[in-house]
Amino acid sequence: MRLAILGLGLIGGSIARALAVREPGAWHVTAWSRTPDGPRRAVEEGVVADAVSDATAAIAGADLVVLAASPAANLALVERLGPALAAAGGLLTDVTSVQAPIAARAAAVPGLRFVGGHPMSGRERRGYAAADAALFVDRPWVVLPGPRASGGDVDLVRRLARACGAHPLELEPGIHDRAVAAISHVPLLAAVALVEAAVSAPDWPVARSLAAQGWRDATRLARGDAELGAGILAMNASAIAEALRRYRHELERWQVRLDALVAAGDPAAAVPGLAADLARTAAHIEPAT
Amino acid sequence: MRLAILGLGLIGGSIARALAVREPGAWHVTAWSRTPDGPRRAVEEGVVADAVSDATAAIAGADLVVLAASPAANLALVERLGPALAAAGGLLTDVTSVQAPIAARAAAVPGLRFVGGHPMSGRERRGYAAADAALFVDRPWVVLPGPRASGGDVDLVRRLARACGAHPLELEPGIHDRAVAAISHVPLLAAVALVEAAVSAPDWPVARSLAAQGWRDATRLARGDAELGAGILAMNASAIAEALRRYRHELERWQVRLDALVAAGDPAAAVPGLAADLARTAAHIEPAT
């Protein structure tokens, strides 16, 4: 199977590594990246067969093309390469965190077959150096068939996901984008706003010196790839705005509760009720792994 | 040095383990806990010298008493044991996450010498089984001298912190409580509200099936000890309410920005500005460890 990967950073590189390790010889991979260091190193390591300096050259003869650049760059690549890929009869997939915009862009290219993809494997490091053959193992890989995708096209993207050790899961772009707004994009804003609020407080220098594991976990998403985060916020703005309203509503309820607690002035009396509510909330989510 | 530890869970147990490993023979430790399993096991392991079934018996003859139960239980113990400890001339310290209430309670016991303490070493697991001799290594340990504490009293609590591998850092209770509200208590509410908002969304079953590492990190604090969390929220309600207002203000700014982005309808144009702002926010905080 001839595969082209456009963008060989954390995700694209991890796909290449996973295929090389898990199905050696089964995938002939050609890689292109904005910066040539990753593809060059991947060739040296035997992870990909060819590194090309031009994205158009990468897709020539490819059965499947994976867009693995930033969200904004992936959109631009659909526009730039879509017509040639449609003419050559290749199938397009991607690994973009927001799916409705790229699905619409692909559907607008006459004859282009597109099956969206989103492996649910985050990590805050970036670049090919951080790529990991085990990144997708036992993780969901969302598969989102476009209107012109055949059953065979969907099967091919499912096969890619399984080859990386992931579990394919079929969804519609709108549902996907609303779900990731709740579990991934609002948490990004929550982390960013925690930092903004703490930094603006008068006690920040003292607070910073005390910061422990809890602070690092709570703000880890705010340390991620800024370009990826910006693309996500811009492209999923509508679903995130909706989910952010629900989040702010829950925080407002806590504000009312805390203000009432301060006014009542009997902290000990509030402990059992608060503990029961915190335990109930924790029960909604899986244990940490 | 004769030490009594009241409450032998994660923190109390980790202090006992740290002293046994790092300064064997230097501290004679007597332990009491609400449930006797931890102290019994600690005696079997040679981590503490004595396990007693009554808190009053634990403090007899102790040079230093460490309150390491839940925040509410520590307050109750000051009231219950403070007069006897004052009469016996022992020094009291603690490991409570909120310091103003316990400082006030200790100051109200005639003759009681108190130096508050708060090792900044969180972990979501609880109980003696999770105790770790290395929990405090190279972490700050806040030391908060009460009005009747002598220089020697403060030195003794600093010595305990250093014996556990921590770096003592002197603060005033009000400043401590405001700082931990920003870096620890509002992040707890932020995580709890993320869960509440996600669970209440119509797409929660789909979203839950996609949840990855980012979601686990962002909600880890919501999986912690509910009794500890409730004690913290109740006892530091005033500082948390204030910090929560700042946090909600930052989220409101993001809401306005996202709503404007949706209205403008040109996502690609927003990416560079968003990326610059995310990078600036990330630069405020230390790299993840």
mmCIF file of N, CA and C in Angstrom, chain A residues 29-105:
data_model
loop_
_atom_site.group_PDB
_atom_site.id
_atom_site.type_symbol
_atom_site.label_atom_id
_atom_site.label_comp_id
_atom_site.label_asym_id
_atom_site.label_seq_id
_atom_site.Cartn_x
_atom_site.Cartn_y
_atom_site.Cartn_z
ATOM 1 N N VAL A 29 5.904 4.262 2.474
ATOM 2 C CA VAL A 29 5.548 5.604 2.943
ATOM 3 C C VAL A 29 6.470 6.671 2.356
ATOM 4 N N THR A 30 5.827 7.679 1.752
ATOM 5 C CA THR A 30 6.538 8.874 1.290
ATOM 6 C C THR A 30 6.151 10.026 2.217
ATOM 7 N N ALA A 31 7.163 10.787 2.682
ATOM 8 C CA ALA A 31 6.869 11.856 3.649
ATOM 9 C C ALA A 31 7.307 13.208 3.127
ATOM 10 N N TRP A 32 6.484 14.216 3.438
ATOM 11 C CA TRP A 32 6.852 15.610 3.206
ATOM 12 C C TRP A 32 6.538 16.388 4.477
ATOM 13 N N SER A 33 7.352 17.361 4.796
ATOM 14 C CA SER A 33 7.077 18.217 5.936
ATOM 15 C C SER A 33 7.524 19.634 5.609
ATOM 16 N N ARG A 34 6.945 20.617 6.304
ATOM 17 C CA ARG A 34 7.295 22.026 6.099
ATOM 18 C C ARG A 34 8.803 22.218 6.308
ATOM 19 N N THR A 35 9.312 21.575 7.381
ATOM 20 C CA THR A 35 10.764 21.573 7.590
ATOM 21 C C THR A 35 11.259 20.174 7.245
ATOM 22 N N PRO A 36 12.345 20.081 6.451
ATOM 23 C CA PRO A 36 12.752 18.773 5.915
ATOM 24 C C PRO A 36 13.480 17.865 6.917
ATOM 25 N N ASP A 37 13.792 18.359 8.111
ATOM 26 C CA ASP A 37 14.591 17.567 9.059
ATOM 27 C C ASP A 37 13.922 16.247 9.434
ATOM 28 N N GLY A 38 12.615 16.307 9.743
ATOM 29 C CA GLY A 38 11.909 15.099 10.157
ATOM 30 C C GLY A 38 11.940 14.024 9.084
ATOM 31 N N PRO A 39 11.458 14.323 7.844
ATOM 32 C CA PRO A 39 11.499 13.316 6.782
ATOM 33 C C PRO A 39 12.910 12.771 6.539
ATOM 34 N N ARG A 40 13.920 13.651 6.554
ATOM 35 C CA ARG A 40 15.296 13.202 6.313
ATOM 36 C C ARG A 40 15.715 12.186 7.376
ATOM 37 N N ARG A 41 15.426 12.522 8.622
ATOM 38 C CA ARG A 41 15.790 11.621 9.707
ATOM 39 C C ARG A 41 15.004 10.306 9.617
ATOM 40 N N ALA A 42 13.720 10.416 9.218
ATOM 41 C CA ALA A 42 12.883 9.218 9.110
ATOM 42 C C ALA A 42 13.409 8.265 8.033
ATOM 43 N N VAL A 43 13.944 8.833 6.939
ATOM 44 C CA VAL A 43 14.545 7.985 5.908
ATOM 45 C C VAL A 43 15.791 7.294 6.466
ATOM 46 N N GLU A 44 16.644 8.056 7.136
ATOM 47 C CA GLU A 44 17.866 7.488 7.726
ATOM 48 C C GLU A 44 17.542 6.328 8.671
ATOM 49 N N GLU A 45 16.459 6.488 9.408
ATOM 50 C CA GLU A 45 16.083 5.456 10.383
ATOM 51 C C GLU A 45 15.317 4.298 9.737
ATOM 52 N N GLY A 46 15.036 4.413 8.443
ATOM 53 C CA GLY A 46 14.265 3.364 7.775
ATOM 54 C C GLY A 46 12.787 3.393 8.122
ATOM 55 N N VAL A 47 12.327 4.517 8.671
ATOM 56 C CA VAL A 47 10.919 4.636 9.069
ATOM 57 C C VAL A 47 10.035 4.952 7.859
ATOM 58 N N VAL A 48 10.544 5.762 6.934
ATOM 59 C CA VAL A 48 9.818 5.996 5.679
ATOM 60 C C VAL A 48 10.738 5.662 4.509
ATOM 61 N N ALA A 49 10.123 5.377 3.347
ATOM 62 C CA ALA A 49 10.915 4.982 2.176
ATOM 63 C C ALA A 49 11.515 6.202 1.479
ATOM 64 N N ASP A 50 10.694 7.262 1.338
ATOM 65 C CA ASP A 50 11.124 8.437 0.592
ATOM 66 C C ASP A 50 10.777 9.718 1.343
ATOM 67 N N ALA A 51 11.674 10.689 1.242
ATOM 68 C CA ALA A 51 11.380 12.044 1.703
ATOM 69 C C ALA A 51 11.402 12.936 0.482
ATOM 70 N N VAL A 52 10.342 13.730 0.303
ATOM 71 C CA VAL A 52 10.308 14.614 -0.857
ATOM 72 C C VAL A 52 10.218 16.054 -0.379
ATOM 73 N N SER A 53 10.736 16.973 -1.232
ATOM 74 C CA SER A 53 10.813 18.369 -0.806
ATOM 75 C C SER A 53 9.587 19.156 -1.245
ATOM 76 N N ASP A 54 8.673 18.486 -1.947
ATOM 77 C CA ASP A 54 7.504 19.184 -2.474
ATOM 78 C C ASP A 54 6.252 18.340 -2.207
ATOM 79 N N ALA A 55 5.219 18.976 -1.636
ATOM 80 C CA ALA A 55 4.011 18.246 -1.259
ATOM 81 C C ALA A 55 3.343 17.589 -2.466
ATOM 82 N N THR A 56 3.379 18.269 -3.622
ATOM 83 C CA THR A 56 2.753 17.714 -4.823
ATOM 84 C C THR A 56 3.408 16.404 -5.238
ATOM 85 N N ALA A 57 4.748 16.341 -5.121
ATOM 86 C CA ALA A 57 5.470 15.121 -5.473
ATOM 87 C C ALA A 57 5.103 13.980 -4.527
ATOM 88 N N ALA A 58 4.776 14.311 -3.282
ATOM 89 C CA ALA A 58 4.486 13.269 -2.291
ATOM 90 C C ALA A 58 3.237 12.474 -2.650
ATOM 91 N N ILE A 59 2.247 13.150 -3.256
ATOM 92 C CA ILE A 59 0.968 12.470 -3.481
ATOM 93 C C ILE A 59 0.939 11.664 -4.777
ATOM 94 N N ALA A 60 1.965 11.847 -5.623
ATOM 95 C CA ALA A 60 1.974 11.127 -6.907
ATOM 96 C C ALA A 60 2.018 9.619 -6.666
ATOM 97 N N GLY A 61 1.017 8.925 -7.156
ATOM 98 C CA GLY A 61 0.988 7.471 -7.038
ATOM 99 C C GLY A 61 0.560 6.946 -5.694
ATOM 100 N N ALA A 62 0.149 7.839 -4.768
ATOM 101 C CA ALA A 62 -0.248 7.378 -3.439
ATOM 102 C C ALA A 62 -1.672 6.811 -3.460
ATOM 103 N N ASP A 63 -1.869 5.651 -2.824
ATOM 104 C CA ASP A 63 -3.227 5.119 -2.656
ATOM 105 C C ASP A 63 -3.983 5.903 -1.587
ATOM 106 N N LEU A 64 -3.224 6.320 -0.553
ATOM 107 C CA LEU A 64 -3.836 7.038 0.572
ATOM 108 C C LEU A 64 -2.910 8.174 0.980
ATOM 109 N N VAL A 65 -3.497 9.379 1.119
ATOM 110 C CA VAL A 65 -2.733 10.554 1.539
ATOM 111 C C VAL A 65 -3.243 10.982 2.915
ATOM 112 N N VAL A 66 -2.317 11.141 3.857
ATOM 113 C CA VAL A 66 -2.681 11.560 5.219
ATOM 114 C C VAL A 66 -2.211 12.989 5.440
ATOM 115 N N LEU A 67 -3.140 13.899 5.718
ATOM 116 C CA LEU A 67 -2.765 15.272 6.066
ATOM 117 C C LEU A 67 -2.512 15.333 7.570
ATOM 118 N N ALA A 68 -1.248 15.619 7.931
ATOM 119 C CA ALA A 68 -0.870 15.616 9.344
ATOM 120 C C ALA A 68 -0.105 16.878 9.721
ATOM 121 N N ALA A 69 -0.433 17.978 9.029
ATOM 122 C CA ALA A 69 0.152 19.270 9.396
ATOM 123 C C ALA A 69 -0.757 19.952 10.426
ATOM 124 N N SER A 70 -0.612 21.241 10.650
ATOM 125 C CA SER A 70 -1.488 21.943 11.597
ATOM 126 C C SER A 70 -2.894 22.030 11.017
ATOM 127 N N PRO A 71 -3.919 22.297 11.853
ATOM 128 C CA PRO A 71 -5.290 22.385 11.320
ATOM 129 C C PRO A 71 -5.410 23.357 10.154
ATOM 130 N N ALA A 72 -4.828 24.551 10.276
ATOM 131 C CA ALA A 72 -4.936 25.541 9.197
ATOM 132 C C ALA A 72 -4.186 25.075 7.951
ATOM 133 N N ALA A 73 -3.002 24.472 8.145
ATOM 134 C CA ALA A 73 -2.209 23.996 7.013
ATOM 135 C C ALA A 73 -2.921 22.833 6.308
ATOM 136 N N ASN A 74 -3.574 21.964 7.067
ATOM 137 C CA ASN A 74 -4.313 20.861 6.446
ATOM 138 C C ASN A 74 -5.417 21.390 5.525
ATOM 139 N N LEU A 75 -6.130 22.403 5.998
ATOM 140 C CA LEU A 75 -7.183 23.006 5.170
ATOM 141 C C LEU A 75 -6.605 23.553 3.875
ATOM 142 N N ALA A 76 -5.474 24.255 3.968
ATOM 143 C CA ALA A 76 -4.847 24.842 2.783
ATOM 144 C C ALA A 76 -4.374 23.743 1.835
ATOM 145 N N LEU A 77 -3.905 22.618 2.392
ATOM 146 C CA LEU A 77 -3.421 21.509 1.557
ATOM 147 C C LEU A 77 -4.561 20.858 0.777
ATOM 148 N N VAL A 78 -5.759 20.780 1.386
ATOM 149 C CA VAL A 78 -6.909 20.217 0.661
ATOM 150 C C VAL A 78 -7.167 21.048 -0.590
ATOM 151 N N GLU A 79 -7.123 22.356 -0.424
ATOM 152 C CA GLU A 79 -7.391 23.247 -1.544
ATOM 153 C C GLU A 79 -6.305 23.128 -2.619
ATOM 154 N N ARG A 80 -5.048 23.066 -2.135
ATOM 155 C CA ARG A 80 -3.902 23.087 -3.039
ATOM 156 C C ARG A 80 -3.750 21.753 -3.786
ATOM 157 N N LEU A 81 -3.923 20.635 -3.068
ATOM 158 C CA LEU A 81 -3.621 19.327 -3.667
ATOM 159 C C LEU A 81 -4.864 18.540 -4.062
ATOM 160 N N GLY A 82 -6.034 18.966 -3.555
ATOM 161 C CA GLY A 82 -7.247 18.193 -3.775
ATOM 162 C C GLY A 82 -7.539 17.865 -5.233
ATOM 163 N N PRO A 83 -7.526 18.875 -6.122
ATOM 164 C CA PRO A 83 -7.849 18.589 -7.522
ATOM 165 C C PRO A 83 -6.913 17.545 -8.141
ATOM 166 N N ALA A 84 -5.593 17.657 -7.920
ATOM 167 C CA ALA A 84 -4.644 16.689 -8.485
ATOM 168 C C ALA A 84 -4.893 15.299 -7.917
ATOM 169 N N LEU A 85 -5.191 15.241 -6.612
ATOM 170 C CA LEU A 85 -5.430 13.949 -5.975
ATOM 171 C C LEU A 85 -6.707 13.310 -6.525
ATOM 172 N N ALA A 86 -7.746 14.165 -6.722
ATOM 173 C CA ALA A 86 -8.996 13.659 -7.300
ATOM 174 C C ALA A 86 -8.753 13.103 -8.701
ATOM 175 N N ALA A 87 -7.948 13.819 -9.484
ATOM 176 C CA ALA A 87 -7.650 13.387 -10.850
ATOM 177 C C ALA A 87 -6.884 12.062 -10.863
ATOM 178 N N ALA A 88 -5.973 11.895 -9.889
ATOM 179 C CA ALA A 88 -5.159 10.681 -9.834
ATOM 180 C C ALA A 88 -5.903 9.517 -9.193
ATOM 181 N N GLY A 89 -7.065 9.796 -8.580
ATOM 182 C CA GLY A 89 -7.863 8.726 -7.973
ATOM 183 C C GLY A 89 -7.409 8.287 -6.596
ATOM 184 N N GLY A 90 -6.599 9.102 -5.932
ATOM 185 C CA GLY A 90 -6.155 8.766 -4.576
ATOM 186 C C GLY A 90 -7.210 9.097 -3.536
ATOM 187 N N LEU A 91 -7.082 8.487 -2.367
ATOM 188 C CA LEU A 91 -8.001 8.733 -1.250
ATOM 189 C C LEU A 91 -7.326 9.656 -0.253
ATOM 190 N N LEU A 92 -8.100 10.601 0.283
ATOM 191 C CA LEU A 92 -7.547 11.557 1.248
ATOM 192 C C LEU A 92 -8.092 11.272 2.642
ATOM 193 N N THR A 93 -7.186 11.291 3.645
ATOM 194 C CA THR A 93 -7.627 11.279 5.039
ATOM 195 C C THR A 93 -6.793 12.315 5.783
ATOM 196 N N ASP A 94 -7.008 12.457 7.070
ATOM 197 C CA ASP A 94 -6.288 13.482 7.830
ATOM 198 C C ASP A 94 -6.251 13.082 9.297
ATOM 199 N N VAL A 95 -5.646 13.938 10.102
ATOM 200 C CA VAL A 95 -5.618 13.706 11.555
ATOM 201 C C VAL A 95 -5.940 15.025 12.264
ATOM 202 N N THR A 96 -6.885 15.791 11.706
ATOM 203 C CA THR A 96 -7.180 17.124 12.216
ATOM 204 C C THR A 96 -8.120 17.050 13.427
ATOM 205 N N SER A 97 -7.853 17.912 14.413
ATOM 206 C CA SER A 97 -8.610 17.908 15.663
ATOM 207 C C SER A 97 -10.027 18.440 15.521
ATOM 208 N N VAL A 98 -10.295 19.173 14.443
ATOM 209 C CA VAL A 98 -11.637 19.699 14.165
ATOM 210 C C VAL A 98 -12.030 19.191 12.784
ATOM 211 N N GLN A 99 -13.181 18.568 12.653
ATOM 212 C CA GLN A 99 -13.478 17.833 11.426
ATOM 213 C C GLN A 99 -14.470 18.504 10.474
ATOM 214 N N ALA A 100 -15.411 19.301 10.970
ATOM 215 C CA ALA A 100 -16.410 19.876 10.069
ATOM 216 C C ALA A 100 -15.783 20.745 8.976
ATOM 217 N N PRO A 101 -14.816 21.633 9.302
ATOM 218 C CA PRO A 101 -14.275 22.490 8.239
ATOM 219 C C PRO A 101 -13.540 21.704 7.162
ATOM 220 N N ILE A 102 -12.748 20.707 7.541
ATOM 221 C CA ILE A 102 -11.989 19.976 6.519
ATOM 222 C C ILE A 102 -12.922 19.087 5.702
ATOM 223 N N ALA A 103 -13.969 18.562 6.347
ATOM 224 C CA ALA A 103 -14.950 17.765 5.601
ATOM 225 C C ALA A 103 -15.627 18.629 4.546
ATOM 226 N N ALA A 104 -15.989 19.865 4.915
ATOM 227 C CA ALA A 104 -16.645 20.773 3.962
ATOM 228 C C ALA A 104 -15.697 21.134 2.825
ATOM 229 N N ARG A 105 -14.430 21.397 3.184
ATOM 230 C CA ARG A 105 -13.448 21.781 2.166
ATOM 231 C C ARG A 105 -13.228 20.635 1.175
#
